[in-house]
mmCIF file of C-alpha atoms and ligand atoms in Angstrom:
data_model
loop_
_atom_site.group_PDB
_atom_site.id
_atom_site.type_symbol
_atom_site.label_atom_id
_atom_site.label_comp_id
_atom_site.label_asym_id
_atom_site.label_seq_id
_atom_site.Cartn_x
_atom_site.Cartn_y
_atom_site.Cartn_z
ATOM 1 C CA MET A 20 0.000 0.000 0.000
ATOM 2 C CA LYS A 21 1.193 3.533 -0.793
ATOM 3 C CA GLN A 22 2.019 5.778 2.108
ATOM 4 C CA LEU A 23 3.165 9.342 2.681
ATOM 5 C CA LEU A 24 6.608 8.888 4.174
ATOM 6 C CA ASP A 25 9.003 11.766 4.741
ATOM 7 C CA GLY A 26 12.772 11.853 5.081
ATOM 8 C CA PHE A 27 12.551 11.559 8.867
ATOM 9 C CA GLY A 28 10.497 8.351 8.909
ATOM 10 C CA ARG A 29 7.187 10.083 9.654
ATOM 11 C CA VAL A 30 4.102 8.635 7.964
ATOM 12 C CA HIS A 31 1.314 11.121 7.233
ATOM 13 C CA THR A 32 -2.273 9.987 7.737
ATOM 14 C CA ASN A 33 -3.915 13.132 9.047
ATOM 15 C CA LEU A 34 -5.234 15.690 6.528
ATOM 16 C CA ARG A 35 -6.806 19.092 7.122
ATOM 17 C CA ILE A 36 -8.813 20.588 4.309
ATOM 18 C CA SER A 37 -9.801 24.236 4.341
ATOM 19 C CA VAL A 38 -13.073 24.925 2.529
ATOM 20 C CA THR A 39 -12.840 28.725 2.639
ATOM 21 C CA ASP A 40 -10.615 31.530 3.877
ATOM 22 C CA VAL A 41 -13.642 33.739 4.608
ATOM 23 C CA CYS A 42 -14.685 34.282 8.202
ATOM 24 C CA ASN A 43 -17.363 36.113 10.157
ATOM 25 C CA LEU A 44 -14.908 36.974 12.959
ATOM 26 C CA ARG A 45 -11.605 38.849 12.831
ATOM 27 C CA CYS A 46 -9.579 37.287 15.676
ATOM 28 C CA ILE A 47 -6.594 39.525 16.314
ATOM 29 C CA TYR A 48 -4.193 36.544 16.398
ATOM 30 C CA CYS A 49 -5.406 35.325 13.009
ATOM 31 C CA MET A 50 -6.668 37.840 10.464
ATOM 32 C CA PRO A 51 -6.860 41.603 9.883
ATOM 33 C CA GLU A 52 -10.085 43.592 9.713
ATOM 34 C CA ASP A 53 -9.596 44.372 6.018
ATOM 35 C CA MET A 54 -8.712 40.877 4.836
ATOM 36 C CA VAL A 55 -8.627 40.277 1.086
ATOM 37 C CA PHE A 56 -10.197 36.908 0.302
ATOM 38 C CA ILE A 57 -9.411 34.304 -2.322
ATOM 39 C CA PRO A 58 -11.759 34.786 -5.333
ATOM 40 C CA ASP A 59 -14.546 32.195 -5.500
ATOM 41 C CA THR A 60 -13.300 30.862 -8.832
ATOM 42 C CA SER A 61 -9.997 29.894 -7.199
ATOM 43 C CA LEU A 62 -11.668 27.937 -4.391
ATOM 44 C CA MET A 63 -11.863 24.166 -4.669
ATOM 45 C CA THR A 64 -15.387 23.058 -5.490
ATOM 46 C CA TYR A 65 -16.842 20.326 -3.308
ATOM 47 C CA ASP A 66 -16.396 17.874 -6.185
ATOM 48 C CA GLU A 67 -12.720 18.813 -6.338
ATOM 49 C CA ILE A 68 -12.419 18.349 -2.562
ATOM 50 C CA ILE A 69 -13.930 14.874 -2.862
ATOM 51 C CA HIS A 70 -11.593 14.096 -5.748
ATOM 52 C CA PHE A 71 -8.522 15.137 -3.735
ATOM 53 C CA THR A 72 -9.786 13.250 -0.679
ATOM 54 C CA ARG A 73 -9.989 10.063 -2.733
ATOM 55 C CA ILE A 74 -6.398 10.569 -3.860
ATOM 56 C CA PHE A 75 -5.170 11.229 -0.307
ATOM 57 C CA ILE A 76 -6.994 8.142 0.990
ATOM 58 C CA GLY A 77 -5.164 6.094 -1.641
ATOM 59 C CA LEU A 78 -1.976 7.441 -0.082
ATOM 60 C CA GLY A 79 -2.912 6.291 3.421
ATOM 61 C CA VAL A 80 -4.839 9.228 4.874
ATOM 62 C CA ASN A 81 -7.429 7.999 7.390
ATOM 63 C CA LYS A 82 -8.161 11.090 9.448
ATOM 64 C CA LEU A 83 -9.725 14.281 8.087
ATOM 65 C CA ARG A 84 -10.590 17.653 9.559
ATOM 66 C CA ILE A 85 -12.611 20.309 7.750
ATOM 67 C CA THR A 86 -11.560 23.827 8.602
ATOM 68 C CA GLY A 87 -11.169 27.375 7.278
ATOM 69 C CA GLY A 88 -11.430 30.453 7.611
ATOM 70 C CA GLU A 89 -14.793 29.716 9.066
ATOM 71 C CA PRO A 90 -16.035 26.568 7.320
ATOM 72 C CA LEU A 91 -19.676 27.150 8.230
ATOM 73 C CA VAL A 92 -19.890 30.402 6.243
ATOM 74 C CA ARG A 93 -19.609 28.328 3.062
ATOM 75 C CA PRO A 94 -23.004 26.930 2.108
ATOM 76 C CA GLY A 95 -23.329 23.150 1.840
ATOM 77 C CA VAL A 96 -20.804 21.889 4.412
ATOM 78 C CA PRO A 97 -23.269 19.299 5.823
ATOM 79 C CA HIS A 98 -23.623 17.856 2.329
ATOM 80 C CA LEU A 99 -19.838 17.709 1.974
ATOM 81 C CA ILE A 100 -19.586 15.896 5.324
ATOM 82 C CA LYS A 101 -22.168 13.377 4.143
ATOM 83 C CA GLN A 102 -20.192 12.699 0.984
ATOM 84 C CA LEU A 103 -16.939 12.333 2.941
ATOM 85 C CA GLY A 104 -18.697 9.879 5.270
ATOM 86 C CA GLN A 105 -18.994 7.483 2.356
ATOM 87 C CA PHE A 106 -15.258 6.822 2.431
ATOM 88 C CA ASP A 107 -14.970 3.785 4.738
ATOM 89 C CA GLU A 108 -11.222 4.363 4.971
ATOM 90 C CA LEU A 109 -11.751 7.610 6.900
ATOM 91 C CA ASN A 110 -12.113 6.527 10.484
ATOM 92 C CA ASP A 111 -12.215 10.056 11.846
ATOM 93 C CA ILE A 112 -13.916 13.118 10.336
ATOM 94 C CA SER A 113 -14.095 16.316 12.348
ATOM 95 C CA LEU A 114 -14.754 20.024 11.933
ATOM 96 C CA THR A 115 -13.203 23.134 13.479
ATOM 97 C CA THR A 116 -15.529 26.126 13.771
ATOM 98 C CA ASN A 117 -15.904 29.364 15.655
ATOM 99 C CA GLY A 118 -19.336 28.084 16.671
ATOM 100 C CA ILE A 119 -21.520 30.849 15.254
ATOM 101 C CA GLY A 120 -22.941 28.680 12.478
ATOM 102 C CA LEU A 121 -23.801 25.848 14.840
ATOM 103 C CA ILE A 122 -27.046 27.521 15.902
ATOM 104 C CA THR A 123 -28.491 26.850 12.466
ATOM 105 C CA GLN A 124 -26.301 24.002 11.188
ATOM 106 C CA ALA A 125 -25.487 21.709 14.122
ATOM 107 C CA GLU A 126 -28.464 19.483 13.452
ATOM 108 C CA ALA A 127 -27.770 19.139 9.723
ATOM 109 C CA LEU A 128 -24.106 18.368 10.456
ATOM 110 C CA TYR A 129 -25.094 15.698 12.958
ATOM 111 C CA GLU A 130 -27.583 14.187 10.517
ATOM 112 C CA ALA A 131 -24.830 14.162 7.876
ATOM 113 C CA GLY A 132 -22.853 11.870 10.184
ATOM 114 C CA LEU A 133 -20.453 14.300 11.873
ATOM 115 C CA ARG A 134 -19.858 13.479 15.548
ATOM 116 C CA ARG A 135 -16.713 15.374 16.502
ATOM 117 C CA ILE A 136 -16.342 19.145 16.508
ATOM 118 C CA ASN A 137 -13.856 21.671 17.846
ATOM 119 C CA VAL A 138 -15.263 25.050 18.749
ATOM 120 C CA SER A 139 -12.930 27.990 19.269
ATOM 121 C CA LEU A 140 -13.663 30.147 22.297
ATOM 122 C CA ASP A 141 -10.993 32.223 24.028
ATOM 123 C CA THR A 142 -12.976 34.130 26.612
ATOM 124 C CA LEU A 143 -16.307 34.135 28.401
ATOM 125 C CA ASN A 144 -16.224 37.882 28.864
ATOM 126 C CA GLU A 145 -18.268 39.833 26.290
ATOM 127 C CA GLU A 146 -15.915 42.824 26.251
ATOM 128 C CA LYS A 147 -12.783 40.724 25.852
ATOM 129 C CA PHE A 148 -14.501 38.603 23.232
ATOM 130 C CA GLU A 149 -15.102 41.755 21.238
ATOM 131 C CA GLN A 150 -11.462 42.823 21.707
ATOM 132 C CA MET A 151 -10.194 39.405 20.583
ATOM 133 C CA THR A 152 -12.565 38.844 17.650
ATOM 134 C CA ARG A 153 -13.551 42.427 16.740
ATOM 135 C CA ARG A 154 -17.182 41.259 16.774
ATOM 136 C CA LYS A 155 -19.821 41.324 19.506
ATOM 137 C CA VAL A 156 -21.211 37.816 19.163
ATOM 138 C CA LEU A 157 -20.158 35.844 22.254
ATOM 139 C CA SER A 158 -23.766 34.913 23.012
ATOM 140 C CA ARG A 159 -24.110 33.360 19.539
ATOM 141 C CA VAL A 160 -21.019 31.212 20.039
ATOM 142 C CA LEU A 161 -22.304 30.035 23.430
ATOM 143 C CA LYS A 162 -25.697 29.292 21.915
ATOM 144 C CA GLY A 163 -23.992 27.391 19.082
ATOM 145 C CA LEU A 164 -22.073 25.273 21.581
ATOM 146 C CA LYS A 165 -25.252 24.516 23.499
ATOM 147 C CA THR A 166 -27.092 23.564 20.304
ATOM 148 C CA ALA A 167 -24.270 21.189 19.333
ATOM 149 C CA HIS A 168 -24.339 19.624 22.786
ATOM 150 C CA GLU A 169 -28.098 19.102 22.583
ATOM 151 C CA CYS A 170 -27.745 17.497 19.133
ATOM 152 C CA GLY A 171 -25.454 14.855 20.656
ATOM 153 C CA PHE A 172 -21.988 15.842 19.406
ATOM 154 C CA ASN A 173 -19.365 14.013 21.413
ATOM 155 C CA PRO A 174 -16.684 14.939 22.085
ATOM 156 C CA ILE A 175 -17.026 18.697 21.830
ATOM 157 C CA LYS A 176 -13.602 20.238 22.153
ATOM 158 C CA VAL A 177 -13.246 23.881 23.036
ATOM 159 C CA ASN A 178 -10.066 25.441 21.604
ATOM 160 C CA ALA A 179 -8.721 28.542 23.304
ATOM 161 C CA VAL A 180 -5.737 30.668 22.337
ATOM 162 C CA ALA A 181 -4.380 32.163 25.542
ATOM 163 C CA MET A 182 -2.744 35.550 25.050
ATOM 164 C CA ARG A 183 -0.666 37.286 27.678
ATOM 165 C CA GLY A 184 -2.194 40.616 28.530
ATOM 166 C CA PHE A 185 -5.623 39.621 27.220
ATOM 167 C CA THR A 186 -6.878 36.353 28.591
ATOM 168 C CA ASP A 187 -4.412 35.284 31.325
ATOM 169 C CA ASP A 188 -7.166 35.608 33.878
ATOM 170 C CA GLU A 189 -9.620 33.536 31.814
ATOM 171 C CA ILE A 190 -7.712 30.275 32.031
ATOM 172 C CA VAL A 191 -9.385 28.971 35.171
ATOM 173 C CA ASP A 192 -12.790 30.405 34.165
ATOM 174 C CA LEU A 193 -12.644 28.482 30.885
ATOM 175 C CA ALA A 194 -11.616 25.337 32.772
ATOM 176 C CA THR A 195 -14.640 25.744 35.062
ATOM 177 C CA PHE A 196 -16.912 26.317 32.052
ATOM 178 C CA ALA A 197 -15.587 23.215 30.258
ATOM 179 C CA ARG A 198 -15.822 21.016 33.371
ATOM 180 C CA GLU A 199 -19.389 22.054 34.026
ATOM 181 C CA ASN A 200 -20.521 21.464 30.449
ATOM 182 C CA ASN A 201 -18.526 18.310 29.668
ATOM 183 C CA TYR A 202 -16.477 19.971 26.957
ATOM 184 C CA GLN A 203 -12.845 18.989 26.429
ATOM 185 C CA LEU A 204 -10.764 22.119 26.749
ATOM 186 C CA ARG A 205 -7.600 22.654 24.690
ATOM 187 C CA PHE A 206 -5.386 25.690 25.073
ATOM 188 C CA ILE A 207 -3.325 26.459 21.970
ATOM 189 C CA GLU A 208 -0.170 28.514 22.320
ATOM 190 C CA PHE A 209 -0.337 31.679 20.231
ATOM 191 C CA MET A 210 1.810 31.057 17.130
ATOM 192 C CA PRO A 211 3.371 33.580 14.732
ATOM 193 C CA LEU A 212 0.688 33.060 12.087
ATOM 194 C CA ASP A 213 -1.228 36.279 12.657
ATOM 195 C CA ALA A 214 -1.694 38.714 9.814
ATOM 196 C CA ASP A 215 -1.032 41.891 11.782
ATOM 197 C CA ASP A 216 2.427 40.937 13.095
ATOM 198 C CA ILE A 217 1.426 41.302 16.723
ATOM 199 C CA TRP A 218 3.047 38.008 17.784
ATOM 200 C CA GLY A 219 5.897 38.312 20.223
ATOM 201 C CA ARG A 220 7.517 36.009 22.788
ATOM 202 C CA ASN A 221 5.893 38.029 25.541
ATOM 203 C CA MET A 222 2.427 37.330 24.110
ATOM 204 C CA PHE A 223 2.043 33.579 24.291
ATOM 205 C CA ILE A 224 1.426 31.744 27.543
ATOM 206 C CA PRO A 225 3.432 28.511 27.726
ATOM 207 C CA GLY A 226 1.369 25.344 28.090
ATOM 208 C CA LYS A 227 3.113 24.450 31.321
ATOM 209 C CA GLU A 228 2.033 27.701 32.938
ATOM 210 C CA ILE A 229 -1.548 27.104 31.799
ATOM 211 C CA ILE A 230 -1.594 23.612 33.285
ATOM 212 C CA ASP A 231 -0.050 24.857 36.542
ATOM 213 C CA ARG A 232 -2.708 27.530 36.871
ATOM 214 C CA ILE A 233 -5.544 25.041 36.354
ATOM 215 C CA ASN A 234 -3.891 22.431 38.565
ATOM 216 C CA ASN A 235 -3.724 24.943 41.429
ATOM 217 C CA VAL A 236 -7.509 25.111 41.438
ATOM 218 C CA TYR A 237 -8.546 21.742 39.982
ATOM 219 C CA PRO A 238 -5.942 18.992 40.531
ATOM 220 C CA LEU A 239 -5.040 17.316 37.239
ATOM 221 C CA GLU A 240 -3.601 13.922 36.291
ATOM 222 C CA GLN A 241 -1.478 13.606 33.150
ATOM 223 C CA MET A 242 -2.709 11.048 30.610
ATOM 224 C CA HIS A 243 -0.080 8.697 29.235
ATOM 225 C CA LEU A 244 -0.538 8.310 25.512
ATOM 226 C CA ASN A 245 0.318 5.454 23.215
ATOM 227 C CA GLY A 246 -0.539 4.189 19.727
ATOM 228 C CA ASP A 247 -2.109 6.806 17.438
ATOM 229 C CA ALA A 248 -2.369 9.280 20.298
ATOM 230 C CA ILE A 249 1.424 9.756 20.222
ATOM 231 C CA SER A 250 1.037 12.047 17.227
ATOM 232 C CA ASP A 251 -1.677 13.984 19.044
ATOM 233 C CA THR A 252 -0.441 17.541 19.318
ATOM 234 C CA ALA A 253 -2.006 18.016 22.735
ATOM 235 C CA GLN A 254 -0.521 17.203 26.115
ATOM 236 C CA ARG A 255 -3.585 15.731 27.750
ATOM 237 C CA TYR A 256 -4.708 15.731 31.389
ATOM 238 C CA ARG A 257 -7.806 14.702 33.335
ATOM 239 C CA PHE A 258 -9.459 16.536 36.173
ATOM 240 C CA ALA A 259 -8.763 14.199 39.096
ATOM 241 C CA ASP A 260 -12.271 14.574 40.479
ATOM 242 C CA ASN A 261 -14.480 14.191 37.398
ATOM 243 C CA GLY A 262 -12.393 12.559 34.668
ATOM 244 C CA ASN A 263 -13.039 15.283 32.065
ATOM 245 C CA GLU A 264 -10.133 16.084 29.790
ATOM 246 C CA VAL A 265 -8.136 19.257 29.457
ATOM 247 C CA GLY A 266 -5.032 19.771 27.355
ATOM 248 C CA VAL A 267 -2.495 22.174 25.964
ATOM 249 C CA ILE A 268 -1.011 22.355 22.491
ATOM 250 C CA PRO A 269 2.473 23.722 23.208
ATOM 251 C CA SER A 270 3.543 24.303 19.595
ATOM 252 C CA VAL A 271 5.974 27.063 20.551
ATOM 253 C CA SER A 272 7.342 26.104 23.969
ATOM 254 C CA GLU A 273 7.562 22.333 23.382
ATOM 255 C CA PRO A 274 7.265 21.600 19.635
ATOM 256 C CA PHE A 275 6.007 18.134 18.751
ATOM 257 C CA CYS A 276 7.340 18.070 15.170
ATOM 258 C CA ASP A 277 9.149 14.722 15.649
ATOM 259 C CA ASN A 278 5.795 12.937 15.794
ATOM 260 C CA CYS A 279 3.936 15.085 13.261
ATOM 261 C CA ASN A 280 1.651 13.164 10.896
ATOM 262 C CA ARG A 281 -0.265 16.187 9.521
ATOM 263 C CA ILE A 282 -0.620 17.638 6.071
ATOM 264 C CA ARG A 283 -2.885 20.392 4.785
ATOM 265 C CA LEU A 284 -4.802 21.462 1.720
ATOM 266 C CA THR A 285 -5.699 25.158 1.504
ATOM 267 C CA ALA A 286 -9.068 26.352 0.192
ATOM 268 C CA ASP A 287 -7.416 27.225 -3.135
ATOM 269 C CA GLY A 288 -5.948 23.756 -3.478
ATOM 270 C CA LYS A 289 -2.366 24.327 -2.357
ATOM 271 C CA PHE A 290 -0.722 21.422 -0.532
ATOM 272 C CA ARG A 291 1.307 22.252 2.599
ATOM 273 C CA THR A 292 3.395 19.839 4.643
ATOM 274 C CA CYS A 293 3.609 22.116 7.695
ATOM 275 C CA LEU A 294 1.688 25.081 9.125
ATOM 276 C CA PHE A 295 4.962 26.969 8.781
ATOM 277 C CA SER A 296 5.941 25.796 5.288
ATOM 278 C CA ILE A 297 7.317 28.594 3.182
ATOM 279 C CA THR A 298 6.691 26.691 -0.023
ATOM 280 C CA GLU A 299 3.502 24.971 -1.134
ATOM 281 C CA ILE A 300 2.489 22.795 -4.058
ATOM 282 C CA ASP A 301 -0.382 23.775 -6.342
ATOM 283 C CA LEU A 302 -2.628 20.742 -6.819
ATOM 284 C CA LEU A 303 -5.728 22.522 -8.102
ATOM 285 C CA THR A 304 -4.226 23.876 -11.329
ATOM 286 C CA PRO A 305 -3.069 20.448 -12.551
ATOM 287 C CA LEU A 306 -6.414 18.924 -11.530
ATOM 288 C CA ARG A 307 -8.279 21.596 -13.525
ATOM 289 C CA GLN A 308 -5.944 21.072 -16.483
ATOM 290 C CA GLY A 309 -6.965 17.407 -16.514
ATOM 291 C CA ALA A 310 -3.847 15.876 -14.985
ATOM 292 C CA ASP A 311 -4.016 12.194 -14.263
ATOM 293 C CA ASP A 312 -4.492 11.185 -10.610
ATOM 294 C CA VAL A 313 -1.055 9.543 -10.712
ATOM 295 C CA VAL A 314 0.507 12.922 -11.540
ATOM 296 C CA ILE A 315 -1.216 14.519 -8.545
ATOM 297 C CA GLU A 316 -0.275 11.571 -6.323
ATOM 298 C CA ASN A 317 3.359 12.025 -7.293
ATOM 299 C CA LEU A 318 3.251 15.756 -6.528
ATOM 300 C CA ILE A 319 1.970 14.904 -3.042
ATOM 301 C CA ILE A 320 4.441 12.049 -2.475
ATOM 302 C CA ASP A 321 7.397 14.239 -3.553
ATOM 303 C CA ALA A 322 6.311 17.146 -1.355
ATOM 304 C CA VAL A 323 5.962 14.907 1.704
ATOM 305 C CA ALA A 324 9.348 13.305 1.015
ATOM 306 C CA LYS A 325 10.842 16.808 1.273
ATOM 307 C CA LYS A 326 8.880 17.797 4.379
ATOM 308 C CA GLU A 327 10.765 20.094 6.738
ATOM 309 C CA ALA A 328 12.165 18.535 9.953
ATOM 310 C CA GLY A 329 10.099 20.908 12.014
ATOM 311 C CA HIS A 330 8.988 24.476 12.335
ATOM 312 C CA LYS A 331 11.684 26.980 13.195
ATOM 313 C CA ILE A 332 9.738 29.348 15.435
ATOM 314 C CA ASN A 333 12.507 29.147 18.011
ATOM 315 C CA ALA A 334 15.390 29.375 15.521
ATOM 316 C CA ALA A 335 17.298 32.492 14.511
ATOM 317 C CA ASP A 336 16.527 31.881 10.819
ATOM 318 C CA PHE A 337 12.742 31.572 11.315
ATOM 319 C CA VAL A 338 10.790 32.919 8.345
ATOM 320 C CA LYS A 339 7.114 33.640 8.848
ATOM 321 C CA PRO A 340 4.958 32.069 6.122
ATOM 322 C CA GLU A 341 3.247 34.468 3.748
ATOM 323 C CA ARG A 342 -0.141 33.001 4.561
ATOM 324 C CA ASN A 343 -1.742 33.810 7.894
ATOM 325 C CA MET A 344 -3.703 31.145 9.784
ATOM 326 C CA SER A 345 -7.098 31.791 8.167
ATOM 327 C CA ARG A 346 -5.612 31.341 4.684
ATOM 328 C CA ILE A 347 -3.810 28.152 5.623
ATOM 329 C CA GLY A 348 -6.584 26.411 7.530
ATOM 330 C CA GLY A 349 -5.914 25.849 11.225
HETATM 331 N N1 SAM B 26 -12.637 29.621 12.128
HETATM 332 C C1 SAM B 26 -12.500 28.359 12.753
HETATM 333 C C2 SAM B 26 -12.128 28.508 14.206
HETATM 334 O O1 SAM B 26 -11.755 29.604 14.628
HETATM 335 O O2 SAM B 26 -12.214 27.506 14.903
HETATM 336 C C3 SAM B 26 -11.528 27.433 12.066
HETATM 337 C C4 SAM B 26 -10.246 28.028 11.529
HETATM 338 S S1 SAM B 26 -9.174 28.713 12.764
HETATM 339 C C5 SAM B 26 -7.864 29.302 11.758
HETATM 340 C C6 SAM B 26 -8.566 27.220 13.519
HETATM 341 C C7 SAM B 26 -7.892 27.369 14.845
HETATM 342 O O3 SAM B 26 -6.717 28.116 14.689
HETATM 343 C C8 SAM B 26 -8.725 28.095 15.897
HETATM 344 O O4 SAM B 26 -8.855 27.285 17.042
HETATM 345 C C9 SAM B 26 -7.912 29.323 16.195
HETATM 346 O O5 SAM B 26 -8.026 29.714 17.522
HETATM 347 C C10 SAM B 26 -6.519 28.881 15.851
HETATM 348 N N2 SAM B 26 -5.606 29.963 15.541
HETATM 349 C C11 SAM B 26 -5.757 30.968 14.657
HETATM 350 N N3 SAM B 26 -4.680 31.773 14.635
HETATM 351 C C12 SAM B 26 -3.810 31.276 15.538
HETATM 352 C C13 SAM B 26 -2.505 31.643 15.983
HETATM 353 N N4 SAM B 26 -1.875 32.702 15.483
HETATM 354 N N5 SAM B 26 -1.910 30.883 16.930
HETATM 355 C C14 SAM B 26 -2.537 29.790 17.443
HETATM 356 N N6 SAM B 26 -3.761 29.383 17.047
HETATM 357 C C15 SAM B 26 -4.392 30.106 16.120
HETATM 358 FE FE1 SF4 B 27 -11.955 33.373 11.906
HETATM 359 FE FE2 SF4 B 27 -11.116 31.169 13.118
HETATM 360 FE FE3 SF4 B 27 -9.353 33.035 12.287
HETATM 361 FE FE4 SF4 B 27 -10.956 33.604 14.309
HETATM 362 S S1 SF4 B 27 -9.387 31.997 14.264
HETATM 363 S S2 SF4 B 27 -10.547 34.918 12.537
HETATM 364 S S3 SF4 B 27 -12.775 32.518 13.805
HETATM 365 S S4 SF4 B 27 -10.623 31.793 10.997
#
């Protein structure tokens, strides 16, 4: 069987596909207020996404996440999920969303077969939410989460980017919120993928500090991972008293590149082997020009073979990618 092996012995089975770079929020760590979006004609159609998915599955991909931009601003995502569900080889399909669209779409997504979602929520404070996202819609996100919970989604993961000077004092509040609602909380370290160049070493809160702060209030037990979970980017813990999970994704302070099994396809059909890749491979143009699947397979295989050893955020020669997070697909 074909597989996506790189020069460091890592096999890639985990694909993220962005369906749009458009978003109804403007998180300060992600995109600017006046973002210029990819023209519709350059976006992969759903048929093209299915076509690429089939190719990636033939190369060993078995885990897929739909993301964006905000995926739920693009009409028809439930239908796409249903089509993706027909691939028996995919044993895990999930979606990352800012939650706003869940009020109206959670049910359709569930009916389409989706069971796992990640909802991004950095603060429970309306004013801070507006500062972080430049929009006043916290209540809609909370309502979206509640709707998803009522539909039966399980697990629901809540992703939070903790930023020094903004949400330091929200860490324990978010942990309380997640515990009480049975959501799995994941703190992501702020990475230099923002569009406004606000990232600085003084702005991210290291995962260890986040865990210490929670542990001081709610004692935690570290989970020991094996098998597939080794390539999980999160360091996972359980609340000692109720078993619910909480984790941190310490991409900056403790990079996990050695175990990375992830690859990405942007909404305009560019293949990326790392969030921080400074080169990318255009797959959509050859597909539209009628290239044979074998040609596209070989483009993917060659790109993975040349995958970078790891990101260089902590190195002197770090180069920030041209694309910000919303254009890559987080
Ligand atoms: N719009 C959806 C959302 O916010 O969940 C999906 C796309 S968003 C780019 C995916 C994830 O990337 C979100 O959890 C978001 O918080 C995270 N993210 C965006 N910019 C980031 C950055 N500079 N550092 C760390 N995480 C970031
Ligand atoms: Fe939109 Fe998600 Fe980026 Fe926030 S993090 S601006 S919700 S794409």
